[in-house]
Amino acid sequence: MSVFNLGNAIMGSGILGLAYAMANTGIAMFVILLVAVAIFSLYSVHLLLKTANEGGSLVYEQLGYKAFGIPGKLAASCCITMQNFGAMASYLYIVKYELPIVIKAFLDSNNNSWYTNGDYLVLIVTVAIILPLSLLKNLGYLGYTSGFSLLCMVFFVIVVIYKKFQIPCPLPENFINITVNVSQPQVNTTDEECCKPKYFIFNSQTVYAVPILTFAFVCHPAILPMYEELKDRSRRKMQNVANVSFLGMFVMYLLAALFGYLTFNEAVEPELLHTYSKVYSFDVVLLIVRFAVLIAVTLTVPVVLFPVSIPAHLQLLCASKDFSWPRHICITVALLVCVNILVIFVPTIRDIFGFIGASAAAMLIFILPSAFYIKLVKKESMKSVQKIGATLFLIMGFMVMISSMALIIADWIHNAGSSDEHADGH
């Protein structure tokens, strides 16, 4: 169950955006970045587990407190909260925009009723499904739902591969007429040149590739709670669990990105499923995929919420008190209310992905584990290979965070300036 839980914590909405990342980096550059981020993430897990053993705590925030006092505790808590809120918001955004399409397809209707309103559907799914699962006291029970949601994502990857060989490139002029009741524009892939895959690409959107990948591989807030619940617990056993989970997710990420990119090339959109909707207005297989993805992301929310809710009030807020169901329910409900408000009122999640991937994700993968390791593992000198490696990892983390944030902010400023010029032109 630990492999399923960790795999499900890694897997999320990021898989839908990886083809877009590949379209803006090229196949070769994307593979290099994917391998690098996966290896760095595993090394980070190694540092975190070793620090937990040496530091005598299996709570991320407590490691921060033991290493740097209140500032370290607040830094860890803020990063975990930002990362998990971003992840949960992305899952619910998929519910908001994909579930209405599924319902309209089943009802064979384009009516904009309340039951096809994404905001209402997000609230209904949260109350009926996510909240009950989130109230489970022990994460182990979610292993069954984790396994099921992973199977859903495996099915998604299989369909992406299948559609690569079904959708021609360039699309023939009459291809869109094959589908039923076309109401959306066709993807512009009629040019033979745009169908040639590229191996190295650098453009204004390339800056989002590393934040997207770091966001996709972050599972570190869930590592320590899972380590605590691991049967016959040992650091080597938990590291093996992480290795298996990361390998499985690496393969799925690579296949989804590669075949999604090869299907649409430069025409791929930030959300891969939405790109298919521009070719097919209705397709049974894609409808099933949408339903499967909706199930997967819905069942993932409780797994991601767990590191914030349970440890928050057991180890931080109420460390001296026994477990309290009323307190647990109140904290869980409050967190879900905040996420729902974010999803309903924030117009786009793309820039939030970039911001969180470049800040909180970089902190959780690179900076905090290496800083905790350097501070808390006393038996190794600063001249040891392990400490030198952790120091270099820390420096690289700051470089990744600062450069990514600077480039993303520069892109925001450039886009804002372009929008103003466009508005003045009209």
mmCIF file of N, CA and C in Angstrom, residues 24 201-207:
data_model
loop_
_atom_site.group_PDB
_atom_site.id
_atom_site.type_symbol
_atom_site.label_atom_id
_atom_site.label_comp_id
_atom_site.label_asym_id
_atom_site.label_seq_id
_atom_site.Cartn_x
_atom_site.Cartn_y
_atom_site.Cartn_z
ATOM 1 N N ASN A 24 7.684 22.767 -25.502
ATOM 2 C CA ASN A 24 8.414 24.023 -25.321
ATOM 3 C C ASN A 24 9.861 23.824 -24.892
ATOM 4 N N ILE A 201 14.261 23.077 -28.008
ATOM 5 C CA ILE A 201 13.451 24.264 -28.257
ATOM 6 C C ILE A 201 13.665 25.246 -27.109
ATOM 7 N N PHE A 202 13.835 26.512 -27.459
ATOM 8 C CA PHE A 202 13.935 27.566 -26.452
ATOM 9 C C PHE A 202 13.014 28.706 -26.860
ATOM 10 N N ASN A 203 12.020 28.988 -26.026
ATOM 11 C CA ASN A 203 11.111 30.102 -26.263
ATOM 12 C C ASN A 203 10.670 30.677 -24.920
ATOM 13 N N SER A 204 9.718 31.597 -24.959
ATOM 14 C CA SER A 204 9.295 32.261 -23.722
ATOM 15 C C SER A 204 8.624 31.308 -22.742
ATOM 16 N N GLN A 205 8.071 30.193 -23.254
ATOM 17 C CA GLN A 205 7.381 29.241 -22.385
ATOM 18 C C GLN A 205 8.307 28.164 -21.825
ATOM 19 N N THR A 206 9.546 28.120 -22.306
ATOM 20 C CA THR A 206 10.499 27.126 -21.819
ATOM 21 C C THR A 206 10.778 27.311 -20.329
ATOM 22 N N VAL A 207 10.649 28.543 -19.846
ATOM 23 C CA VAL A 207 10.959 28.826 -18.437
ATOM 24 C C VAL A 207 10.022 28.089 -17.490
#
